[in-house]
Amino acid sequence: MGRTAREKAFRWGAATVAALAVATAVVPATAVAAPVSDDPGPQRVGAAPRVPQGAVRTADPAPGKALELSVVLEPRDADALKRFVAEVSTPGSPRYRQYLGTGEFAKVFGAEPATVARVRAELEAKGLTVGALEADGLTLPVTTTVAKAGEAFSTQFDGYRLTDGTTGLVNTTAPALDGRIADEVRTVGGLSTLGSYKPLNTGAKAKPRKKGAEETGAAQTGPQPRLTGTTPAMCGDISTLFATATPGYPAMLDTRDYWAPRSLATQYNMANQPNVQTGTTIAVYSLENYDARDNAEFQRCFRTKVPVTSVRVNGGPSGAATDGVGLETALDVQTIIGQAPQSKILVYQGKNTWNDGTAVYRQIVNENRAKVISVSWGLCELNTPTSAQDAENLIFQQAAAQGQTVVVASGDNGSTGCFVPDDNGNPTSGVPNQNQLAVDFPSASPYVLAVGGTTMKGSVSAQTTWVGSGGGVSRRYTVPAGGFQSAVSGAGYTNACATASGTCRQVPDVAGLADYNTGYPVAYGAGQYWNIIGGTSGAAPVWAALIGQANQDLACQANGAVGYVHPALYKLSASAFRDVTTGHNNVTQSGNYSGLYKAGAGYDLATGLGAPNGREIVAGLCKAVAPSPAATFNALTPARVLDTRYGIGRAGTTPVAANGTVKLKVSGVGGVPATGVTSVVMNVTAVSPSAPGFLIAYPSGTTRPSSSNMNWLKGQIVPNLVTVPVGKDGTVSLYNAGGGTTHFIADISGYFSTATGGGTYLPTGPARILDTRYGIGRAGNTPVDGKGTVALTVAGSGGVPATGATSVVLNVTATAPKSTGHLIAYPGGATRPTASNINWLTGQTRPNMVVLPIGPDGTVNLYNAGLGSVHFIADVFGYYTAGAEGASFHSAGPARLLDTRYALGAASATPMKGGVTQVLNLNDGHTLANAKAVVLNVTVTAPSSGGFLTVWPDGTTLPNASNINWTAGQTVANLVTVPVVNGKIDFRPNAGNVHVIADLFGYYS
């Protein structure tokens, strides 16, 4: 270090030490000054980053140069966080897959407010500008300059230029903090801007092939596999482009020179997923710009319509997608499109600096919009700053706590992860540790799924290890004793970092196609070129797509995302993997000839557990899900717990704003007990909406689903019964997914509880027990007068026994009303409540499900609260009994099972036709295979004419019953509890064409 640097260290460091000394002497007048020996003095946090060999010193960075830093605090209880992650990720645990919701991590594991205040005060006292605490509750963003950072952290900065020409600055010592807060800080990120992550692809196999004029233009006609689970086939023009040999372009064929998505999916048993229920969202981590035309060209060829959305973090990267920039992102996105065409993709983009790269991870996890995160960027563990590793490993723990799966490419330089080949395949001058056994980061983190690489031609039975497959043993990270790798030890394993409480983290976990000689077809270069690309950054998105397939499988939809997959994955049988038993990952060009890590039977440090046997992995991971607790039903006299018009259940009398949420307390309210409640049954009504919209009801603290509960038009009054799981804090969220305001009313009519004493469910019907138009259930065919009541006998009717039934499940329809009005349903012999069940306008037909106690005389009352007459229809769908002979309820979802608009749960994206039965298969072989009944919210939209829909158990005769009635053009929703036979239920509109949507809210077993 030269004279200038020494002088600089004094200028930026001495003032800080003096300030610390003064601060320790300032105490309140009434306090007794602590002995000087109690002041631990400044302490260094972490370690200084290493300067790569061959880096050339440049001019000192300007003192006024701006720096963006991140001060990452310790969780309030780091050991509790580790335990929680283990509990929510280990099959058999009572907390299995009971993940934290969006925003909950900060409340449970974020730093204590007093800690945040102390650290903030320390930083601001040193002249740093500290921003608002980020959503993780751990990160304080700091803006400053080189000079102020040097003073604040008692360090110095030197400028360097790397061998590739990039420049940056680096702090030459670890940052120092007041010893009284140093233990509360995990790391300080952003002090070094020298170096960054690298994309883990091997580049193109050969010269790119440019499309001819005949290959350009609009998408080809054919089926659109969006939301169908159908693996797409390559278009003929690009297949021919590859197969045609021309000077400089040898012929390339599928399965020999490359693997098209359908061919690869077939070998991996991932093709044409049968139980897709709803599209999953997958985040792609990117540190570059990309050209959207590349993905558009890929989707043109494969006839897909996967939404790809860019999310720019801190402004995003700069520079155009040229000269290879954007190739990595194109490979990642297009591989996921090919393997999970029913997905949605969010590309999170940031600048390729350590601090911005970490910020990208932080935003993906804090937003929690994607349950799968695909990462194809990394650097060897030995050359990655510990400040970045410490911050990112903590983020990966947060992801695990929230049920997010982080899938990472293990690296492309075999067991020598620091090796960087030059154009001749030799070590690049100036890069340290190139001949050392080393793994990549972030694949070294025990909280990510590390994916190695294989070579494959012809079929999966002929696969072998790709020599570039990153693998080995971490120097920093361990897996606890008894953890997911406790029973595996790859050949050549070196216990380099073992402790009494754990052993070294071994990499990779699994493997997939990576050899560029048999790689992935990718469109790039503004969509004008195609080539074959390889690397573990192709294998990682394949596994990300597979985890996405698991998350959208019916069983996982019902019970939670796969999340941190290791504890369940390592317990799967050997048949879930295509074991790789030949080859090694010793890249001898690195200068290392040890050849330690060879493939073999079972787990190894070259290919992990092996390539996927996709359908078995999906079945195993979803079968491992513990069903939600069994609960019984407790009926209540309806009680109003929310009316935003009058400040009931929420402060104020203003309507709910567009895209606004009412967080409604339900535990301990309206007769619902304070504990033990899994779901509540409520009649929710939208009143006076200022614009069209719909309601989403869901458990508070969880990610808002795509399901819906009811739809409305401007000015309408629309009710619907909802059965919604209760959040951990005893609340449910009612979201106004509309363009205008609306008032919400909620009347609780029952709840499901794990406590003893409730009723079990026995499905029956559907059976019509009342139709005042035809004298069914009541003498005569005249309508019910205004303010009139129908005393309906349900005991002994429609499959309900004469004795022993405590409550009944009815679908009630009001039709041909002569005036506006509403229905009040209540048990016979009880006082009529004020809560309503159905609201109607003159001439409207309105259905709604009601669940209510049966009176002592075996009746229920249906009261017409309108002034004009109306006809009532009632169909039985089941009943509850105090005995144990019935089925118990399990909360699930909300999750979309059927949407004919997008061919979800249907053969094609066409409406249901009147008089034609649509069968929905619920038999996934796992959690719902033995369901006795399911609770669905069913919505009809865009009907071509008036009509009604009947939902009934498959294999039985079409009943004389209806669930939803509509007029042409209406969108109407209704809750349906329907028995399940043969693992299926049937839908049938009586007339016209209509799209049908069904969302799962629970099931009985």
PDB file of N, CA and C in Angstrom, residues 88 146 189 197 345 374 394 420 486 532 537 576 622 669 682 718 729 787 799 851 940 966 979:
ATOM      1  N   VAL A  88     -41.315 -26.278   8.627  1.00  0.00           N
ATOM      2  CA  VAL A  88     -42.275 -26.114   7.529  1.00  0.00           C
ATOM      3  C   VAL A  88     -41.857 -26.891   6.292  1.00  0.00           C
ATOM      4  N   VAL A 146     -17.754   7.726  -1.232  1.00  0.00           N
ATOM      5  CA  VAL A 146     -16.559   6.969  -0.883  1.00  0.00           C
ATOM      6  C   VAL A 146     -15.913   7.540   0.373  1.00  0.00           C
ATOM      7  N   GLY A 189     -23.227  -4.593   2.585  1.00  0.00           N
ATOM      8  CA  GLY A 189     -23.063  -4.848   1.157  1.00  0.00           C
ATOM      9  C   GLY A 189     -22.858  -3.581   0.373  1.00  0.00           C
ATOM     10  N   TYR A 197     -21.380 -11.543 -10.542  1.00  0.00           N
ATOM     11  CA  TYR A 197     -21.753 -12.886 -10.965  1.00  0.00           C
ATOM     12  C   TYR A 197     -21.623 -13.036 -12.485  1.00  0.00           C
ATOM     13  N   ILE A 345     -44.229 -15.836 -16.185  1.00  0.00           N
ATOM     14  CA  ILE A 345     -42.815 -15.611 -15.885  1.00  0.00           C
ATOM     15  C   ILE A 345     -42.593 -14.144 -15.550  1.00  0.00           C
ATOM     16  N   SER A 374     -35.790 -19.170 -10.541  1.00  0.00           N
ATOM     17  CA  SER A 374     -34.781 -19.827 -11.367  1.00  0.00           C
ATOM     18  C   SER A 374     -33.569 -18.910 -11.490  1.00  0.00           C
ATOM     19  N   LEU A 394     -29.153 -15.420   3.803  1.00  0.00           N
ATOM     20  CA  LEU A 394     -30.255 -15.037   4.674  1.00  0.00           C
ATOM     21  C   LEU A 394     -31.543 -14.846   3.870  1.00  0.00           C
ATOM     22  N   VAL A 420     -11.801 -20.251 -15.188  1.00  0.00           N
ATOM     23  CA  VAL A 420     -12.411 -19.447 -16.241  1.00  0.00           C
ATOM     24  C   VAL A 420     -11.584 -19.640 -17.507  1.00  0.00           C
ATOM     25  N   SER A 486     -27.508 -35.923   5.437  1.00  0.00           N
ATOM     26  CA  SER A 486     -26.826 -36.730   6.450  1.00  0.00           C
ATOM     27  C   SER A 486     -26.609 -38.164   6.004  1.00  0.00           C
ATOM     28  N   ILE A 532     -28.032 -23.532 -30.617  1.00  0.00           N
ATOM     29  CA  ILE A 532     -28.094 -24.511 -29.545  1.00  0.00           C
ATOM     30  C   ILE A 532     -27.190 -24.026 -28.424  1.00  0.00           C
ATOM     31  N   SER A 537     -27.075 -23.616 -16.688  1.00  0.00           N
ATOM     32  CA  SER A 537     -28.137 -22.610 -16.710  1.00  0.00           C
ATOM     33  C   SER A 537     -29.262 -23.013 -17.660  1.00  0.00           C
ATOM     34  N   ALA A 576     -37.587 -42.039  -8.351  1.00  0.00           N
ATOM     35  CA  ALA A 576     -37.959 -40.670  -8.717  1.00  0.00           C
ATOM     36  C   ALA A 576     -36.877 -39.984  -9.531  1.00  0.00           C
ATOM     37  N   CYS A 622     -45.922 -34.000  -3.769  1.00  0.00           N
ATOM     38  CA  CYS A 622     -47.279 -33.601  -3.394  1.00  0.00           C
ATOM     39  C   CYS A 622     -47.920 -34.616  -2.468  1.00  0.00           C
ATOM     40  N   VAL A 669     -65.641 -13.684  17.118  1.00  0.00           N
ATOM     41  CA  VAL A 669     -66.663 -12.712  16.720  1.00  0.00           C
ATOM     42  C   VAL A 669     -67.901 -13.464  16.236  1.00  0.00           C
ATOM     43  N   MET A 682     -69.584 -17.650   5.542  1.00  0.00           N
ATOM     44  CA  MET A 682     -70.185 -16.320   5.606  1.00  0.00           C
ATOM     45  C   MET A 682     -70.980 -16.051   4.348  1.00  0.00           C
ATOM     46  N   VAL A 718     -75.149  -7.819  -4.848  1.00  0.00           N
ATOM     47  CA  VAL A 718     -74.858  -9.208  -5.177  1.00  0.00           C
ATOM     48  C   VAL A 718     -74.353  -9.926  -3.927  1.00  0.00           C
ATOM     49  N   ASP A 729     -53.831 -15.115  12.164  1.00  0.00           N
ATOM     50  CA  ASP A 729     -54.191 -14.096  13.154  1.00  0.00           C
ATOM     51  C   ASP A 729     -55.693 -14.007  13.387  1.00  0.00           C
ATOM     52  N   LYS A 787     -93.273 -10.367   2.239  1.00  0.00           N
ATOM     53  CA  LYS A 787     -93.268 -10.567   3.691  1.00  0.00           C
ATOM     54  C   LYS A 787     -93.824 -11.936   4.080  1.00  0.00           C
ATOM     55  N   GLY A 799     -83.069 -37.011   0.710  1.00  0.00           N
ATOM     56  CA  GLY A 799     -81.926 -37.759   1.214  1.00  0.00           C
ATOM     57  C   GLY A 799     -81.525 -37.390   2.616  1.00  0.00           C
ATOM     58  N   VAL A 851     -76.321 -22.668   4.316  1.00  0.00           N
ATOM     59  CA  VAL A 851     -76.068 -23.745   5.258  1.00  0.00           C
ATOM     60  C   VAL A 851     -76.670 -23.290   6.579  1.00  0.00           C
ATOM     61  N   VAL A 940     -70.144 -18.502 -13.703  1.00  0.00           N
ATOM     62  CA  VAL A 940     -70.436 -18.572 -15.141  1.00  0.00           C
ATOM     63  C   VAL A 940     -70.282 -17.180 -15.719  1.00  0.00           C
ATOM     64  N   TRP A 966     -78.912 -17.742 -14.852  1.00  0.00           N
ATOM     65  CA  TRP A 966     -78.422 -16.500 -15.439  1.00  0.00           C
ATOM     66  C   TRP A 966     -79.277 -16.063 -16.622  1.00  0.00           C
ATOM     67  N   PRO A 979     -70.978 -33.776  -3.951  1.00  0.00           N
ATOM     68  CA  PRO A 979     -70.352 -35.079  -3.727  1.00  0.00           C
ATOM     69  C   PRO A 979     -69.437 -35.462  -4.886  1.00  0.00           C
TER      70      PRO A 979
END
